[in-house]
Amino acid sequence: MNRSRGFTLIEVLVAMAVFAVLAAFSYGTLSQTLLSAEILSERMDRLQALQRTMRMLNDDLQQLAPRAVRDELGDNFRPALDTGFQSGFALELTRGGWNNPIVLPRSTLQRVGYRIEEEELTRYHWYSLDRTLNNEPASLLLLDGVEGIEFRFLMGEDDFSDQWPLPDRPQELSLRERPRAVEVTLLLADEGEIRRLIEIAP
């Protein structure tokens, strides 16, 4: 009679050892793949947030409108483009092209502002140009990890100014005056310095 022969203890131990080594290699490869996918996803999210931020800055500045606004008390006017400390924003401006597809009773101009709070760049906009103390702006977080934002304003070929309105200009002119272009510099904790020159539509 033929007797069936099973595995010996040594063969079983060798097979288990080989399986354990292959499983360890497979787990390491899978873990590295998942980690790489997570890093790639975070990088893509970061890139999309950065692109959205630059697109919004580009759209707002390109459509800069020469429309001054009244301050909250209604006594004075604020320039169409303002980087003064009294505004509380790194940049505040009036832009055109605010879509109104359902024909709401509002202007197609919009007042927007940009400010950094706790390394987060936020865009604000108001639903009325000449706002009062009761008009609270809507806010949109654009980008985190922002250490600073800088603006330079082009007047001539190479004539840049770090502030707007320009000093020593007549008030009537400074309220509506616009630069030829704006250089935007973002200082990011992870990406370093990103600079873009945005031309103002005539």
JSON list of C-alpha atoms in Angstrom, two decimals:
[
{"chain": "A", "resi": 1, "resn": "MET", "atom": "CA", "xyz": [0.00, 0.00, 0.00]},
{"chain": "A", "resi": 2, "resn": "ASN", "atom": "CA", "xyz": [1.14, 3.55, -0.77]},
{"chain": "A", "resi": 3, "resn": "ARG", "atom": "CA", "xyz": [1.35, 5.63, 2.32]},
{"chain": "A", "resi": 4, "resn": "SER", "atom": "CA", "xyz": [0.68, 9.39, 1.98]},
{"chain": "A", "resi": 5, "resn": "ARG", "atom": "CA", "xyz": [3.54, 11.52, 3.16]},
{"chain": "A", "resi": 6, "resn": "GLY", "atom": "CA", "xyz": [2.95, 14.94, 4.76]},
{"chain": "A", "resi": 7, "resn": "PHE", "atom": "CA", "xyz": [5.23, 17.93, 5.28]},
{"chain": "A", "resi": 8, "resn": "THR", "atom": "CA", "xyz": [7.92, 17.70, 7.84]},
{"chain": "A", "resi": 9, "resn": "LEU", "atom": "CA", "xyz": [8.19, 20.27, 10.61]},
{"chain": "A", "resi": 10, "resn": "ILE", "atom": "CA", "xyz": [11.27, 21.79, 8.99]},
{"chain": "A", "resi": 11, "resn": "GLU", "atom": "CA", "xyz": [9.48, 22.23, 5.66]},
{"chain": "A", "resi": 12, "resn": "VAL", "atom": "CA", "xyz": [6.55, 23.91, 7.37]},
{"chain": "A", "resi": 13, "resn": "LEU", "atom": "CA", "xyz": [8.88, 26.28, 9.25]},
{"chain": "A", "resi": 14, "resn": "VAL", "atom": "CA", "xyz": [10.77, 27.14, 6.05]},
{"chain": "A", "resi": 15, "resn": "ALA", "atom": "CA", "xyz": [7.51, 27.84, 4.19]},
{"chain": "A", "resi": 16, "resn": "MET", "atom": "CA", "xyz": [6.29, 30.07, 7.01]},
{"chain": "A", "resi": 17, "resn": "ALA", "atom": "CA", "xyz": [9.58, 31.94, 7.09]},
{"chain": "A", "resi": 18, "resn": "VAL", "atom": "CA", "xyz": [9.46, 32.56, 3.31]},
{"chain": "A", "resi": 19, "resn": "PHE", "atom": "CA", "xyz": [5.84, 33.71, 3.57]},
{"chain": "A", "resi": 20, "resn": "ALA", "atom": "CA", "xyz": [6.73, 36.06, 6.45]},
{"chain": "A", "resi": 21, "resn": "VAL", "atom": "CA", "xyz": [9.58, 37.63, 4.43]},
{"chain": "A", "resi": 22, "resn": "LEU", "atom": "CA", "xyz": [7.35, 38.13, 1.37]},
{"chain": "A", "resi": 23, "resn": "ALA", "atom": "CA", "xyz": [4.58, 39.58, 3.53]},
{"chain": "A", "resi": 24, "resn": "ALA", "atom": "CA", "xyz": [7.04, 42.02, 5.14]},
{"chain": "A", "resi": 25, "resn": "PHE", "atom": "CA", "xyz": [8.27, 43.17, 1.73]},
{"chain": "A", "resi": 26, "resn": "SER", "atom": "CA", "xyz": [4.70, 43.52, 0.44]},
{"chain": "A", "resi": 27, "resn": "TYR", "atom": "CA", "xyz": [3.61, 45.52, 3.50]},
{"chain": "A", "resi": 28, "resn": "GLY", "atom": "CA", "xyz": [6.61, 47.82, 3.20]},
{"chain": "A", "resi": 29, "resn": "THR", "atom": "CA", "xyz": [5.89, 48.43, -0.49]},
{"chain": "A", "resi": 30, "resn": "LEU", "atom": "CA", "xyz": [2.19, 49.05, 0.17]},
{"chain": "A", "resi": 31, "resn": "SER", "atom": "CA", "xyz": [2.94, 51.37, 3.07]},
{"chain": "A", "resi": 32, "resn": "GLN", "atom": "CA", "xyz": [5.40, 53.38, 0.95]},
{"chain": "A", "resi": 33, "resn": "THR", "atom": "CA", "xyz": [2.89, 53.56, -1.90]},
{"chain": "A", "resi": 34, "resn": "LEU", "atom": "CA", "xyz": [0.12, 54.83, 0.40]},
{"chain": "A", "resi": 35, "resn": "LEU", "atom": "CA", "xyz": [2.48, 57.38, 1.94]},
{"chain": "A", "resi": 36, "resn": "SER", "atom": "CA", "xyz": [3.57, 58.60, -1.49]},
{"chain": "A", "resi": 37, "resn": "ALA", "atom": "CA", "xyz": [-0.08, 58.88, -2.58]},
{"chain": "A", "resi": 38, "resn": "GLU", "atom": "CA", "xyz": [-0.91, 60.90, 0.55]},
{"chain": "A", "resi": 39, "resn": "ILE", "atom": "CA", "xyz": [2.04, 63.25, 0.00]},
{"chain": "A", "resi": 40, "resn": "LEU", "atom": "CA", "xyz": [1.09, 63.68, -3.66]},
{"chain": "A", "resi": 41, "resn": "SER", "atom": "CA", "xyz": [-2.52, 64.43, -2.71]},
{"chain": "A", "resi": 42, "resn": "GLU", "atom": "CA", "xyz": [-1.39, 67.07, -0.20]},
{"chain": "A", "resi": 43, "resn": "ARG", "atom": "CA", "xyz": [0.91, 68.64, -2.80]},
{"chain": "A", "resi": 44, "resn": "MET", "atom": "CA", "xyz": [-1.91, 68.73, -5.35]},
{"chain": "A", "resi": 45, "resn": "ASP", "atom": "CA", "xyz": [-4.27, 70.36, -2.82]},
{"chain": "A", "resi": 46, "resn": "ARG", "atom": "CA", "xyz": [-1.58, 72.91, -1.99]},
{"chain": "A", "resi": 47, "resn": "LEU", "atom": "CA", "xyz": [-0.95, 73.66, -5.65]},
{"chain": "A", "resi": 48, "resn": "GLN", "atom": "CA", "xyz": [-4.66, 74.08, -6.33]},
{"chain": "A", "resi": 49, "resn": "ALA", "atom": "CA", "xyz": [-5.02, 76.47, -3.37]},
{"chain": "A", "resi": 50, "resn": "LEU", "atom": "CA", "xyz": [-2.04, 78.49, -4.60]},
{"chain": "A", "resi": 51, "resn": "GLN", "atom": "CA", "xyz": [-3.40, 78.63, -8.15]},
{"chain": "A", "resi": 52, "resn": "ARG", "atom": "CA", "xyz": [-6.82, 79.72, -6.88]},
{"chain": "A", "resi": 53, "resn": "THR", "atom": "CA", "xyz": [-5.23, 82.46, -4.77]},
{"chain": "A", "resi": 54, "resn": "MET", "atom": "CA", "xyz": [-3.20, 83.84, -7.66]},
{"chain": "A", "resi": 55, "resn": "ARG", "atom": "CA", "xyz": [-6.23, 83.62, -9.97]},
{"chain": "A", "resi": 56, "resn": "MET", "atom": "CA", "xyz": [-8.38, 85.63, -7.55]},
{"chain": "A", "resi": 57, "resn": "LEU", "atom": "CA", "xyz": [-5.68, 88.24, -7.08]},
{"chain": "A", "resi": 58, "resn": "ASN", "atom": "CA", "xyz": [-5.24, 88.41, -10.83]},
{"chain": "A", "resi": 59, "resn": "ASP", "atom": "CA", "xyz": [-8.99, 88.78, -11.51]},
{"chain": "A", "resi": 60, "resn": "ASP", "atom": "CA", "xyz": [-9.49, 91.41, -8.80]},
{"chain": "A", "resi": 61, "resn": "LEU", "atom": "CA", "xyz": [-6.53, 93.54, -9.88]},
{"chain": "A", "resi": 62, "resn": "GLN", "atom": "CA", "xyz": [-7.13, 93.23, -13.62]},
{"chain": "A", "resi": 63, "resn": "GLN", "atom": "CA", "xyz": [-10.67, 94.53, -13.13]},
{"chain": "A", "resi": 64, "resn": "LEU", "atom": "CA", "xyz": [-9.69, 97.34, -10.77]},
{"chain": "A", "resi": 65, "resn": "ALA", "atom": "CA", "xyz": [-12.33, 100.07, -11.13]},
{"chain": "A", "resi": 66, "resn": "PRO", "atom": "CA", "xyz": [-11.68, 103.78, -10.47]},
{"chain": "A", "resi": 67, "resn": "ARG", "atom": "CA", "xyz": [-14.51, 103.99, -7.95]},
{"chain": "A", "resi": 68, "resn": "ALA", "atom": "CA", "xyz": [-13.85, 105.41, -4.49]},
{"chain": "A", "resi": 69, "resn": "VAL", "atom": "CA", "xyz": [-16.07, 104.34, -1.58]},
{"chain": "A", "resi": 70, "resn": "ARG", "atom": "CA", "xyz": [-17.40, 106.08, 1.51]},
{"chain": "A", "resi": 71, "resn": "ASP", "atom": "CA", "xyz": [-16.01, 105.02, 4.86]},
{"chain": "A", "resi": 72, "resn": "GLU", "atom": "CA", "xyz": [-18.14, 103.41, 7.56]},
{"chain": "A", "resi": 73, "resn": "LEU", "atom": "CA", "xyz": [-19.16, 106.77, 9.04]},
{"chain": "A", "resi": 74, "resn": "GLY", "atom": "CA", "xyz": [-19.99, 108.26, 5.64]},
{"chain": "A", "resi": 75, "resn": "ASP", "atom": "CA", "xyz": [-17.86, 111.34, 6.21]},
{"chain": "A", "resi": 76, "resn": "ASN", "atom": "CA", "xyz": [-14.86, 110.58, 3.98]},
{"chain": "A", "resi": 77, "resn": "PHE", "atom": "CA", "xyz": [-13.98, 108.66, 0.85]},
{"chain": "A", "resi": 78, "resn": "ARG", "atom": "CA", "xyz": [-11.58, 105.75, 0.58]},
{"chain": "A", "resi": 79, "resn": "PRO", "atom": "CA", "xyz": [-9.47, 105.33, -2.56]},
{"chain": "A", "resi": 80, "resn": "ALA", "atom": "CA", "xyz": [-10.40, 102.82, -5.24]},
{"chain": "A", "resi": 81, "resn": "LEU", "atom": "CA", "xyz": [-7.09, 101.08, -4.43]},
{"chain": "A", "resi": 82, "resn": "ASP", "atom": "CA", "xyz": [-5.81, 101.34, -0.88]},
{"chain": "A", "resi": 83, "resn": "THR", "atom": "CA", "xyz": [-2.89, 99.88, 1.09]},
{"chain": "A", "resi": 84, "resn": "GLY", "atom": "CA", "xyz": [-3.09, 102.31, 3.99]},
{"chain": "A", "resi": 85, "resn": "PHE", "atom": "CA", "xyz": [-2.86, 100.99, 7.55]},
{"chain": "A", "resi": 86, "resn": "GLN", "atom": "CA", "xyz": [-6.19, 102.62, 8.44]},
{"chain": "A", "resi": 87, "resn": "SER", "atom": "CA", "xyz": [-8.01, 100.17, 6.18]},
{"chain": "A", "resi": 88, "resn": "GLY", "atom": "CA", "xyz": [-6.93, 97.18, 8.27]},
{"chain": "A", "resi": 89, "resn": "PHE", "atom": "CA", "xyz": [-6.14, 95.21, 5.12]},
{"chain": "A", "resi": 90, "resn": "ALA", "atom": "CA", "xyz": [-2.95, 94.51, 3.21]},
{"chain": "A", "resi": 91, "resn": "LEU", "atom": "CA", "xyz": [-4.88, 95.53, 0.09]},
{"chain": "A", "resi": 92, "resn": "GLU", "atom": "CA", "xyz": [-8.39, 96.88, -0.44]},
{"chain": "A", "resi": 93, "resn": "LEU", "atom": "CA", "xyz": [-9.87, 97.73, -3.82]},
{"chain": "A", "resi": 94, "resn": "THR", "atom": "CA", "xyz": [-12.97, 98.21, -5.94]},
{"chain": "A", "resi": 95, "resn": "ARG", "atom": "CA", "xyz": [-13.32, 95.78, -8.82]},
{"chain": "A", "resi": 96, "resn": "GLY", "atom": "CA", "xyz": [-15.74, 95.45, -11.69]},
{"chain": "A", "resi": 97, "resn": "GLY", "atom": "CA", "xyz": [-17.18, 92.39, -13.34]},
{"chain": "A", "resi": 98, "resn": "TRP", "atom": "CA", "xyz": [-19.17, 91.10, -10.36]},
{"chain": "A", "resi": 99, "resn": "ASN", "atom": "CA", "xyz": [-21.60, 88.77, -12.09]},
{"chain": "A", "resi": 100, "resn": "ASN", "atom": "CA", "xyz": [-25.29, 89.22, -11.37]},
{"chain": "A", "resi": 101, "resn": "PRO", "atom": "CA", "xyz": [-27.01, 86.34, -13.21]},
{"chain": "A", "resi": 102, "resn": "ILE", "atom": "CA", "xyz": [-30.33, 86.56, -11.32]},
{"chain": "A", "resi": 103, "resn": "VAL", "atom": "CA", "xyz": [-30.47, 90.38, -11.56]},
{"chain": "A", "resi": 104, "resn": "LEU", "atom": "CA", "xyz": [-30.30, 91.20, -7.86]},
{"chain": "A", "resi": 105, "resn": "PRO", "atom": "CA", "xyz": [-30.73, 94.86, -6.87]},
{"chain": "A", "resi": 106, "resn": "ARG", "atom": "CA", "xyz": [-27.01, 95.51, -6.50]},
{"chain": "A", "resi": 107, "resn": "SER", "atom": "CA", "xyz": [-24.06, 96.95, -8.38]},
{"chain": "A", "resi": 108, "resn": "THR", "atom": "CA", "xyz": [-21.75, 94.97, -10.62]},
{"chain": "A", "resi": 109, "resn": "LEU", "atom": "CA", "xyz": [-18.88, 96.62, -8.75]},
{"chain": "A", "resi": 110, "resn": "GLN", "atom": "CA", "xyz": [-17.53, 94.95, -5.63]},
{"chain": "A", "resi": 111, "resn": "ARG", "atom": "CA", "xyz": [-15.30, 96.04, -2.77]},
{"chain": "A", "resi": 112, "resn": "VAL", "atom": "CA", "xyz": [-12.77, 93.40, -1.75]},
{"chain": "A", "resi": 113, "resn": "GLY", "atom": "CA", "xyz": [-9.89, 93.19, 0.72]},
{"chain": "A", "resi": 114, "resn": "TYR", "atom": "CA", "xyz": [-7.01, 90.85, 1.49]},
{"chain": "A", "resi": 115, "resn": "ARG", "atom": "CA", "xyz": [-5.58, 90.26, 4.96]},
{"chain": "A", "resi": 116, "resn": "ILE", "atom": "CA", "xyz": [-3.24, 87.76, 6.66]},
{"chain": "A", "resi": 117, "resn": "GLU", "atom": "CA", "xyz": [-4.32, 86.43, 10.07]},
{"chain": "A", "resi": 118, "resn": "GLU", "atom": "CA", "xyz": [-2.28, 83.72, 11.80]},
{"chain": "A", "resi": 119, "resn": "GLU", "atom": "CA", "xyz": [-0.49, 82.86, 8.55]},
{"chain": "A", "resi": 120, "resn": "GLU", "atom": "CA", "xyz": [-3.79, 82.49, 6.68]},
{"chain": "A", "resi": 121, "resn": "LEU", "atom": "CA", "xyz": [-4.53, 84.69, 3.67]},
{"chain": "A", "resi": 122, "resn": "THR", "atom": "CA", "xyz": [-8.22, 85.56, 3.59]},
{"chain": "A", "resi": 123, "resn": "ARG", "atom": "CA", "xyz": [-10.23, 87.42, 0.95]},
{"chain": "A", "resi": 124, "resn": "TYR", "atom": "CA", "xyz": [-13.14, 89.59, 2.11]},
{"chain": "A", "resi": 125, "resn": "HIS", "atom": "CA", "xyz": [-15.89, 91.18, 0.07]},
{"chain": "A", "resi": 126, "resn": "TRP", "atom": "CA", "xyz": [-18.79, 93.47, 0.89]},
{"chain": "A", "resi": 127, "resn": "TYR", "atom": "CA", "xyz": [-22.25, 93.38, -0.64]},
{"chain": "A", "resi": 128, "resn": "SER", "atom": "CA", "xyz": [-22.42, 97.16, -0.87]},
{"chain": "A", "resi": 129, "resn": "LEU", "atom": "CA", "xyz": [-19.70, 99.58, -1.89]},
{"chain": "A", "resi": 130, "resn": "ASP", "atom": "CA", "xyz": [-20.51, 102.41, 0.51]},
{"chain": "A", "resi": 131, "resn": "ARG", "atom": "CA", "xyz": [-20.80, 100.30, 3.61]},
{"chain": "A", "resi": 132, "resn": "THR", "atom": "CA", "xyz": [-21.85, 101.22, 7.13]},
{"chain": "A", "resi": 133, "resn": "LEU", "atom": "CA", "xyz": [-20.76, 99.94, 10.53]},
{"chain": "A", "resi": 134, "resn": "ASN", "atom": "CA", "xyz": [-23.40, 97.21, 10.29]},
{"chain": "A", "resi": 135, "resn": "ASN", "atom": "CA", "xyz": [-22.13, 95.80, 6.96]},
{"chain": "A", "resi": 136, "resn": "GLU", "atom": "CA", "xyz": [-20.16, 92.68, 7.78]},
{"chain": "A", "resi": 137, "resn": "PRO", "atom": "CA", "xyz": [-17.99, 91.30, 4.96]},
{"chain": "A", "resi": 138, "resn": "ALA", "atom": "CA", "xyz": [-18.10, 87.74, 3.69]},
{"chain": "A", "resi": 139, "resn": "SER", "atom": "CA", "xyz": [-14.77, 85.96, 4.01]},
{"chain": "A", "resi": 140, "resn": "LEU", "atom": "CA", "xyz": [-13.02, 83.18, 2.10]},
{"chain": "A", "resi": 141, "resn": "LEU", "atom": "CA", "xyz": [-9.87, 81.45, 3.33]},
{"chain": "A", "resi": 142, "resn": "LEU", "atom": "CA", "xyz": [-7.53, 81.21, 0.34]},
{"chain": "A", "resi": 143, "resn": "LEU", "atom": "CA", "xyz": [-4.19, 79.90, 1.57]},
{"chain": "A", "resi": 144, "resn": "ASP", "atom": "CA", "xyz": [-2.43, 78.91, 4.78]},
{"chain": "A", "resi": 145, "resn": "GLY", "atom": "CA", "xyz": [1.26, 78.92, 5.59]},
{"chain": "A", "resi": 146, "resn": "VAL", "atom": "CA", "xyz": [1.54, 82.53, 4.35]},
{"chain": "A", "resi": 147, "resn": "GLU", "atom": "CA", "xyz": [4.25, 84.48, 6.13]},
{"chain": "A", "resi": 148, "resn": "GLY", "atom": "CA", "xyz": [3.68, 87.71, 4.24]},
{"chain": "A", "resi": 149, "resn": "ILE", "atom": "CA", "xyz": [2.26, 89.41, 1.17]},
{"chain": "A", "resi": 150, "resn": "GLU", "atom": "CA", "xyz": [3.79, 92.44, -0.53]},
{"chain": "A", "resi": 151, "resn": "PHE", "atom": "CA", "xyz": [2.56, 94.74, -3.28]},
{"chain": "A", "resi": 152, "resn": "ARG", "atom": "CA", "xyz": [4.46, 97.09, -5.57]},
{"chain": "A", "resi": 153, "resn": "PHE", "atom": "CA", "xyz": [2.70, 99.43, -7.96]},
{"chain": "A", "resi": 154, "resn": "LEU", "atom": "CA", "xyz": [4.03, 100.36, -11.39]},
{"chain": "A", "resi": 155, "resn": "MET", "atom": "CA", "xyz": [3.52, 103.91, -12.63]},
{"chain": "A", "resi": 156, "resn": "GLY", "atom": "CA", "xyz": [6.06, 104.28, -15.46]},
{"chain": "A", "resi": 157, "resn": "GLU", "atom": "CA", "xyz": [8.38, 101.89, -17.24]},
{"chain": "A", "resi": 158, "resn": "ASP", "atom": "CA", "xyz": [10.39, 101.03, -14.12]},
{"chain": "A", "resi": 159, "resn": "ASP", "atom": "CA", "xyz": [8.86, 103.38, -11.58]},
{"chain": "A", "resi": 160, "resn": "PHE", "atom": "CA", "xyz": [7.51, 101.27, -8.70]},
{"chain": "A", "resi": 161, "resn": "SER", "atom": "CA", "xyz": [5.95, 102.42, -5.44]},
{"chain": "A", "resi": 162, "resn": "ASP", "atom": "CA", "xyz": [5.46, 100.35, -2.28]},
{"chain": "A", "resi": 163, "resn": "GLN", "atom": "CA", "xyz": [2.31, 102.21, -1.26]},
{"chain": "A", "resi": 164, "resn": "TRP", "atom": "CA", "xyz": [-0.95, 103.31, -2.82]},
{"chain": "A", "resi": 165, "resn": "PRO", "atom": "CA", "xyz": [-2.32, 105.92, -3.20]},
{"chain": "A", "resi": 166, "resn": "LEU", "atom": "CA", "xyz": [0.91, 107.68, -4.03]},
{"chain": "A", "resi": 167, "resn": "PRO", "atom": "CA", "xyz": [1.98, 110.29, -1.48]},
{"chain": "A", "resi": 168, "resn": "ASP", "atom": "CA", "xyz": [1.74, 113.99, -2.26]},
{"chain": "A", "resi": 169, "resn": "ARG", "atom": "CA", "xyz": [-1.00, 113.57, -4.87]},
{"chain": "A", "resi": 170, "resn": "PRO", "atom": "CA", "xyz": [-4.14, 115.72, -5.09]},
{"chain": "A", "resi": 171, "resn": "GLN", "atom": "CA", "xyz": [-7.00, 114.06, -3.23]},
{"chain": "A", "resi": 172, "resn": "GLU", "atom": "CA", "xyz": [-9.35, 114.00, -6.22]},
{"chain": "A", "resi": 173, "resn": "LEU", "atom": "CA", "xyz": [-6.68, 112.23, -8.28]},
{"chain": "A", "resi": 174, "resn": "SER", "atom": "CA", "xyz": [-5.57, 109.81, -5.56]},
{"chain": "A", "resi": 175, "resn": "LEU", "atom": "CA", "xyz": [-9.12, 108.56, -4.96]},
{"chain": "A", "resi": 176, "resn": "ARG", "atom": "CA", "xyz": [-9.51, 107.27, -8.53]},
{"chain": "A", "resi": 177, "resn": "GLU", "atom": "CA", "xyz": [-5.96, 106.86, -9.79]},
{"chain": "A", "resi": 178, "resn": "ARG", "atom": "CA", "xyz": [-4.83, 103.38, -10.84]},
{"chain": "A", "resi": 179, "resn": "PRO", "atom": "CA", "xyz": [-1.36, 101.98, -11.49]},
{"chain": "A", "resi": 180, "resn": "ARG", "atom": "CA", "xyz": [-0.33, 100.39, -14.77]},
{"chain": "A", "resi": 181, "resn": "ALA", "atom": "CA", "xyz": [0.46, 97.09, -13.08]},
{"chain": "A", "resi": 182, "resn": "VAL", "atom": "CA", "xyz": [0.79, 95.52, -9.63]},
{"chain": "A", "resi": 183, "resn": "GLU", "atom": "CA", "xyz": [3.60, 93.21, -8.56]},
{"chain": "A", "resi": 184, "resn": "VAL", "atom": "CA", "xyz": [2.35, 90.67, -5.99]},
{"chain": "A", "resi": 185, "resn": "THR", "atom": "CA", "xyz": [4.83, 88.76, -3.83]},
{"chain": "A", "resi": 186, "resn": "LEU", "atom": "CA", "xyz": [3.71, 85.89, -1.61]},
{"chain": "A", "resi": 187, "resn": "LEU", "atom": "CA", "xyz": [6.07, 84.70, 1.12]},
{"chain": "A", "resi": 188, "resn": "LEU", "atom": "CA", "xyz": [5.20, 81.08, 1.89]},
{"chain": "A", "resi": 189, "resn": "ALA", "atom": "CA", "xyz": [6.58, 78.90, 4.66]},
{"chain": "A", "resi": 190, "resn": "ASP", "atom": "CA", "xyz": [7.03, 75.88, 2.39]},
{"chain": "A", "resi": 191, "resn": "GLU", "atom": "CA", "xyz": [7.42, 77.33, -1.11]},
{"chain": "A", "resi": 192, "resn": "GLY", "atom": "CA", "xyz": [9.51, 80.38, -0.38]},
{"chain": "A", "resi": 193, "resn": "GLU", "atom": "CA", "xyz": [8.85, 83.51, -2.46]},
{"chain": "A", "resi": 194, "resn": "ILE", "atom": "CA", "xyz": [6.37, 83.60, -5.34]},
{"chain": "A", "resi": 195, "resn": "ARG", "atom": "CA", "xyz": [6.13, 86.76, -7.42]},
{"chain": "A", "resi": 196, "resn": "ARG", "atom": "CA", "xyz": [3.74, 87.78, -10.19]},
{"chain": "A", "resi": 197, "resn": "LEU", "atom": "CA", "xyz": [3.25, 90.97, -12.18]},
{"chain": "A", "resi": 198, "resn": "ILE", "atom": "CA", "xyz": [-0.42, 91.70, -12.97]},
{"chain": "A", "resi": 199, "resn": "GLU", "atom": "CA", "xyz": [-1.32, 94.25, -15.60]},
{"chain": "A", "resi": 200, "resn": "ILE", "atom": "CA", "xyz": [-4.24, 96.55, -14.85]},
{"chain": "A", "resi": 201, "resn": "ALA", "atom": "CA", "xyz": [-6.86, 96.70, -17.59]},
{"chain": "A", "resi": 202, "resn": "PRO", "atom": "CA", "xyz": [-7.09, 100.24, -19.03]}
]
